[in-house]
mmCIF file of C-alpha atoms in Angstrom:
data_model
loop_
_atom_site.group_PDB
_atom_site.id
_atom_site.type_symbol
_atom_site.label_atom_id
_atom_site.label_comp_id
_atom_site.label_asym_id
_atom_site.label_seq_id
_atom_site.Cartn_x
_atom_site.Cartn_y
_atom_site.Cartn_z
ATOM 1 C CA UNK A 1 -99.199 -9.379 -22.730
ATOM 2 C CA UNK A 2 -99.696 -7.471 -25.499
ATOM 3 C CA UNK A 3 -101.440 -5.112 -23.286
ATOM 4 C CA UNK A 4 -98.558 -4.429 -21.273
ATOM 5 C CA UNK A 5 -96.785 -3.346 -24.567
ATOM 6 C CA UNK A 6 -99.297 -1.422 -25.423
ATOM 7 C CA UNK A 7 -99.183 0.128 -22.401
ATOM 8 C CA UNK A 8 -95.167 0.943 -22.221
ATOM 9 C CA UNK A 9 -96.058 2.746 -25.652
ATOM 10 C CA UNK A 10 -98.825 4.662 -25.064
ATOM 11 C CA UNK A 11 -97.694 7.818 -22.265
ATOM 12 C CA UNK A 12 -100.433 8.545 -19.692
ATOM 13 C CA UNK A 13 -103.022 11.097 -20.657
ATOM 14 C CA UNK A 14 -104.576 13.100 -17.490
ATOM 15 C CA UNK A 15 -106.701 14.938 -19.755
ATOM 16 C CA UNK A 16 -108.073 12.351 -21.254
ATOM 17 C CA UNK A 17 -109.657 10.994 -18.009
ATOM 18 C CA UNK A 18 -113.061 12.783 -17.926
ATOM 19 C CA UNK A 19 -113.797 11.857 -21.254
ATOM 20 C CA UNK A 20 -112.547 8.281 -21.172
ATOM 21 C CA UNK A 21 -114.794 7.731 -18.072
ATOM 22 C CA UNK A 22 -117.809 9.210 -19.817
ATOM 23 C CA UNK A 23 -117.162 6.870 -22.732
ATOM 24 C CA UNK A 24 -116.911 3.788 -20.565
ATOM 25 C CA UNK A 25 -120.204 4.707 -18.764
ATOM 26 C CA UNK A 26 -121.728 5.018 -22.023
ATOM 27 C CA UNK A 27 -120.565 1.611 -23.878
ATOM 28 C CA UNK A 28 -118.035 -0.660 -21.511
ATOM 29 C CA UNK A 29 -114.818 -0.662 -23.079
ATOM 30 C CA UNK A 30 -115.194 2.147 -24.850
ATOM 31 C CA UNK A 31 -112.518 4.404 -22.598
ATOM 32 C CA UNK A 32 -110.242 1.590 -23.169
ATOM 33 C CA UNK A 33 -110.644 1.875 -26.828
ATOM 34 C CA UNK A 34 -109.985 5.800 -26.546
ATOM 35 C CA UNK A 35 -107.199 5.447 -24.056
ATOM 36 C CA UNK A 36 -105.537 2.978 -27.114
ATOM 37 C CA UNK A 37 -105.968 -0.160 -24.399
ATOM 38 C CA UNK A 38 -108.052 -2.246 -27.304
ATOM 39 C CA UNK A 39 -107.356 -5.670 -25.826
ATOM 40 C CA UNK A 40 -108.981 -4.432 -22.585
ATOM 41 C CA UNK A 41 -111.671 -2.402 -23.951
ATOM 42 C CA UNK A 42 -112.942 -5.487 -26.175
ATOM 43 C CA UNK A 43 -113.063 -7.823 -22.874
ATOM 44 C CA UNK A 44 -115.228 -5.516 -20.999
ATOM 45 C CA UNK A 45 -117.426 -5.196 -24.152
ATOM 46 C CA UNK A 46 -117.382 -8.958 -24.435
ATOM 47 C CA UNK A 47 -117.770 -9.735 -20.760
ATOM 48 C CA UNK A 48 -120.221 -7.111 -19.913
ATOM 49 C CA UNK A 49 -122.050 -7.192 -22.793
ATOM 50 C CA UNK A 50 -122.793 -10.329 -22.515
ATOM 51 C CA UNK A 51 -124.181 -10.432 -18.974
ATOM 52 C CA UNK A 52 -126.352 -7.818 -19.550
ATOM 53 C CA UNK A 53 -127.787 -9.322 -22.722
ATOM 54 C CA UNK A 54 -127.936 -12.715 -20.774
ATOM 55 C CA UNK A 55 -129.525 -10.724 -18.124
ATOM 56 C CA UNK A 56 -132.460 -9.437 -20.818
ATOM 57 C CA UNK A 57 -132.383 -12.912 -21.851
ATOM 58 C CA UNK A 58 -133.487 -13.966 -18.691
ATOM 59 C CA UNK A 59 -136.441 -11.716 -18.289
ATOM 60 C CA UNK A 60 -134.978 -8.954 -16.091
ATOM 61 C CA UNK A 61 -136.608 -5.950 -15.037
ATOM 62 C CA UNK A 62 -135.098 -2.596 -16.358
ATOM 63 C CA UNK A 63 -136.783 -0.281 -13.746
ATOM 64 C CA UNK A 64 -136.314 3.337 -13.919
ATOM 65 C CA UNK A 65 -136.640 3.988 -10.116
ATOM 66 C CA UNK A 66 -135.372 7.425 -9.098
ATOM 67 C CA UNK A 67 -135.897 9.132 -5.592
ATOM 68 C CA UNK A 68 -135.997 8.218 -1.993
ATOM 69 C CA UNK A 69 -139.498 6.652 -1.689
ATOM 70 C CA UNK A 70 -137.553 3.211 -2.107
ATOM 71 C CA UNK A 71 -133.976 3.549 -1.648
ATOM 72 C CA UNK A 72 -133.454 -0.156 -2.629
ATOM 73 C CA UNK A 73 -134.756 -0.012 -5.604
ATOM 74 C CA UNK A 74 -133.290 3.327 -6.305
ATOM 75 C CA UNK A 75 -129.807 1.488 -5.649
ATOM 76 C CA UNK A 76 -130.999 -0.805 -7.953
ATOM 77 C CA UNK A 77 -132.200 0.891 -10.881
ATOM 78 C CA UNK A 78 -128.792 3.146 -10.826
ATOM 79 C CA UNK A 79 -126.752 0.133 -11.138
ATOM 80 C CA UNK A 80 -128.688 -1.061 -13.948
ATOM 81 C CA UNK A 81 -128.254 2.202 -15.261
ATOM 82 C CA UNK A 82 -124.713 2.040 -14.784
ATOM 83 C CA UNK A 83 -124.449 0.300 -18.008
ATOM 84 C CA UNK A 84 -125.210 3.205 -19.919
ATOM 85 C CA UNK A 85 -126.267 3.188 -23.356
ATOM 86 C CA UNK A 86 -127.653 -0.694 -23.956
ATOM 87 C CA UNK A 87 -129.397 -0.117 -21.022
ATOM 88 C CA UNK A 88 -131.431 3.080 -22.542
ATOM 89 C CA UNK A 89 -131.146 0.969 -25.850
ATOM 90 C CA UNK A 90 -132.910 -2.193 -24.050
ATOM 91 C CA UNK A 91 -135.661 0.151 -22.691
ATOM 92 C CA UNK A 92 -136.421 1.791 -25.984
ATOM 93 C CA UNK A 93 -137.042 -1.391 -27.218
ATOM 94 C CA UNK A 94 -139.290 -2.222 -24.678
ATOM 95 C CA UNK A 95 -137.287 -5.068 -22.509
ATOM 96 C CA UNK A 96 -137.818 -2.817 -19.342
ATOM 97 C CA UNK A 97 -141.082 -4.298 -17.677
ATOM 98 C CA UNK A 98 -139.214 -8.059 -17.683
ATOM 99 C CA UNK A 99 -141.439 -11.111 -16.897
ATOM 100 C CA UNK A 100 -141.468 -11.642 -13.110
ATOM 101 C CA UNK A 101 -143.473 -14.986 -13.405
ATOM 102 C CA UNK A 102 -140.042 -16.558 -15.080
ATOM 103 C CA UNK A 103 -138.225 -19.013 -13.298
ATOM 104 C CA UNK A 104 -135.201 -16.606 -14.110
ATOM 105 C CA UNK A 105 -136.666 -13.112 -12.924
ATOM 106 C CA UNK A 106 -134.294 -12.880 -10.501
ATOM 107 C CA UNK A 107 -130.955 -14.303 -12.214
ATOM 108 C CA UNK A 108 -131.775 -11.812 -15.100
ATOM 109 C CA UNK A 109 -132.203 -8.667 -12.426
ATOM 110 C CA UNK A 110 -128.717 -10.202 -10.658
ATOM 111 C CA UNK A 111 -127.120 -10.127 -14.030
ATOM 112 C CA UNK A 112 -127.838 -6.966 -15.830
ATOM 113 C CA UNK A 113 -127.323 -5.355 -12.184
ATOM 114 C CA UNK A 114 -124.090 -6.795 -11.437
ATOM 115 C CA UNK A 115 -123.346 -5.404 -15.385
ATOM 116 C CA UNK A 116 -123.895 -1.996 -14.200
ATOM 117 C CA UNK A 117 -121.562 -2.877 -11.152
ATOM 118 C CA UNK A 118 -119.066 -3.825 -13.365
ATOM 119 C CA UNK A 119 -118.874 -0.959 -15.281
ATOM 120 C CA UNK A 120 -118.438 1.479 -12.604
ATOM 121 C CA UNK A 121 -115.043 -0.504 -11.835
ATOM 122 C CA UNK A 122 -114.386 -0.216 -15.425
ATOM 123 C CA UNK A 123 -114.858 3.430 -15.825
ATOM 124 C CA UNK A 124 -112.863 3.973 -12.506
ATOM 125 C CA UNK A 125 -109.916 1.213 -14.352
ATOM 126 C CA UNK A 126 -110.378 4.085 -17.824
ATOM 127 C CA UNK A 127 -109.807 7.005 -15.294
ATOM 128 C CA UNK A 128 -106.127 5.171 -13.684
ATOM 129 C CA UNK A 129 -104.985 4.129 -16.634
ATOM 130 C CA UNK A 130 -105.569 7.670 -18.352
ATOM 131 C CA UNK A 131 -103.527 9.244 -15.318
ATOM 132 C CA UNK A 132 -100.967 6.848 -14.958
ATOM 133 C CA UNK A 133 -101.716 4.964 -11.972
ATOM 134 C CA UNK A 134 -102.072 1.714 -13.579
ATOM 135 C CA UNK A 135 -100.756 0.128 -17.471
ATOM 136 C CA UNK B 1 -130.690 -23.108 -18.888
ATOM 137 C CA UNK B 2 -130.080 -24.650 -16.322
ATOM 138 C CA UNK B 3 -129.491 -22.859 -12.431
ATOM 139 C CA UNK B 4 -125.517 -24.687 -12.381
ATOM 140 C CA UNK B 5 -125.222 -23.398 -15.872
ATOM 141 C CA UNK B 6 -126.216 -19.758 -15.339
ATOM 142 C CA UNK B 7 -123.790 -19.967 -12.586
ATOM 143 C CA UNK B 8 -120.880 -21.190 -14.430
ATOM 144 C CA UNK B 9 -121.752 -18.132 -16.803
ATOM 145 C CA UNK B 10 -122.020 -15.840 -14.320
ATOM 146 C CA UNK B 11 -118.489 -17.115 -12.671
ATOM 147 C CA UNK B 12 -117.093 -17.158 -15.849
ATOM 148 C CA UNK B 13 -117.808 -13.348 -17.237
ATOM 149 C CA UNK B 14 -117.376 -11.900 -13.814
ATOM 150 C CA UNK B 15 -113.796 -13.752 -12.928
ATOM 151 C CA UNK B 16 -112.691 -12.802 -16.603
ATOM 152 C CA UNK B 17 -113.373 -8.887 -15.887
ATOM 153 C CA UNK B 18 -112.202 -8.882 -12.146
ATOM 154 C CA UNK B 19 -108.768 -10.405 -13.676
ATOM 155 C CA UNK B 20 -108.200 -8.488 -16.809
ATOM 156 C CA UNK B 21 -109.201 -5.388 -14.029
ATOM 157 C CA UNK B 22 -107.320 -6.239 -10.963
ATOM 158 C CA UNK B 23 -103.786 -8.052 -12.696
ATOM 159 C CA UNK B 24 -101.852 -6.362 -15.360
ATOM 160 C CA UNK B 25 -99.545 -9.527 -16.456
ATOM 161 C CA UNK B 26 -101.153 -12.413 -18.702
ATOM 162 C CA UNK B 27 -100.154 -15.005 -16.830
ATOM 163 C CA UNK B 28 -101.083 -13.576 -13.023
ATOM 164 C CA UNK B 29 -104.144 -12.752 -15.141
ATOM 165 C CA UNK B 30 -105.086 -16.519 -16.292
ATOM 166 C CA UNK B 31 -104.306 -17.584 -12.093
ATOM 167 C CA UNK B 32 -106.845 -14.962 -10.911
ATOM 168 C CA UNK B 33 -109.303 -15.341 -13.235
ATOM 169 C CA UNK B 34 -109.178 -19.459 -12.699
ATOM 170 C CA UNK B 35 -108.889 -18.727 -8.730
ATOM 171 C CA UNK B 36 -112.090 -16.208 -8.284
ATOM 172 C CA UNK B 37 -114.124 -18.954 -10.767
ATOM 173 C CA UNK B 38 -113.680 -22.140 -8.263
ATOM 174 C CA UNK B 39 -114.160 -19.396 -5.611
ATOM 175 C CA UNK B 40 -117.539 -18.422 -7.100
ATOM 176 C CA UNK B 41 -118.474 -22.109 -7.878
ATOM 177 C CA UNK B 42 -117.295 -23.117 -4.852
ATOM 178 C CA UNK B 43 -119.407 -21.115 -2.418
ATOM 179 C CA UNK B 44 -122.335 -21.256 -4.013
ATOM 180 C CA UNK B 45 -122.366 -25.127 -3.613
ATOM 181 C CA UNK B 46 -121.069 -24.707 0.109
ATOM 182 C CA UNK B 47 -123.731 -22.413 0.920
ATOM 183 C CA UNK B 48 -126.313 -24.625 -1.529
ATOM 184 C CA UNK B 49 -125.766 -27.579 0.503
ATOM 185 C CA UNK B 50 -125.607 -25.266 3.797
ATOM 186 C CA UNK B 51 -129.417 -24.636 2.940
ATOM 187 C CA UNK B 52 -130.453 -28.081 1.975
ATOM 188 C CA UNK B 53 -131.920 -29.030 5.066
ATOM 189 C CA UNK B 54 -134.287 -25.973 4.993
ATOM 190 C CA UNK B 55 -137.678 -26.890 3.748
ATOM 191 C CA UNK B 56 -138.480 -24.725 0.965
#
């Protein structure tokens, strides 16, 4: 609710688009935060966050699997990347092999995937609400 | 953890983003958000006990 009056406040922003889509991509939330939608921008932080950190907790696999040798996994690895930042962050400090022998290999690769997922909606929510289409 | 709870988690996060995404009013919001979780929940026991009869 408070979002809403937020929203009536703050005047749509076209040019802020690019740049509020490259900050979701890089932390989720963060166009939210820039487009002055705070509520909304600390939910995806929350929300997201915490599946991918679940996700890490779980053992998953970070693979960085670029090309067309195994388009799958090149699907894959690109939503995983869609997370941006934590999931460079995560690598560096060296969660990316995972632990396929857990019990929860494949829960952890669902969640930190499905992460990345949800941040592409999220950036593509930052880039509507910057031109107007949506509060 | 167990598999029921990582799926309540996963319900939970996912239905609270696909809300606060796809409803702008607080209220319309909260229905969503409680709607997609006993959809999650509720497939994934349909199709669990769809499956039971397979040998593993």
């Amino acid at each position: 609710m408070a979002d809403s009056t937020t929203a009536a406040v703050v005047a749509p922003r076209p040019a802020a688009a690019v740049p509020a889509c490259l900050l979701a991509w890089l932390l989720p939330g963060a166009g939210h935060f820039y487009l002055r939608r705070p509520q909304k921008g600390l939910t995806f932080l929350g929300a997201i966050g915490a599946l991918f950190v679940m996700g890490l907790a779980m053992d998953s696999r970070l693979e960085m699997a670029v090309g067309l040798d195994d388009i799958l996994a090149s699907l894959f690895s690109l939503a995983q990347m869609a997370i941006g930042l934590p999931y460079l962050a995560a690598r560096m400090l060296g969660y990316e092999a995972g632990n396929v022998t857990s019990v929860t290999f494949e829960y952890g690769n669902t969640f930190t995937a499905v992460a990345g997922l949800l941040n592409i909606l999220v950036m593509l929510d930052a880039y509507d609400v910057a031109v107007g289409r949506k509060a | 953890m167990s598999h029921f709870v990582t799926l309540l988690l996963f319900a939970a996060l996912v239905s609270l983003v696909f809300a606060v995404l796809m409803r702008e009013d607080t209220r319309a919001r909260i229905r969503f958000g409680l709607t997609s979780f006993a959809a999650f929940v509720g497939s994934a026991i349909v199709v669990g006990w769809l499956m039971s009869p397979f040998p593993s």
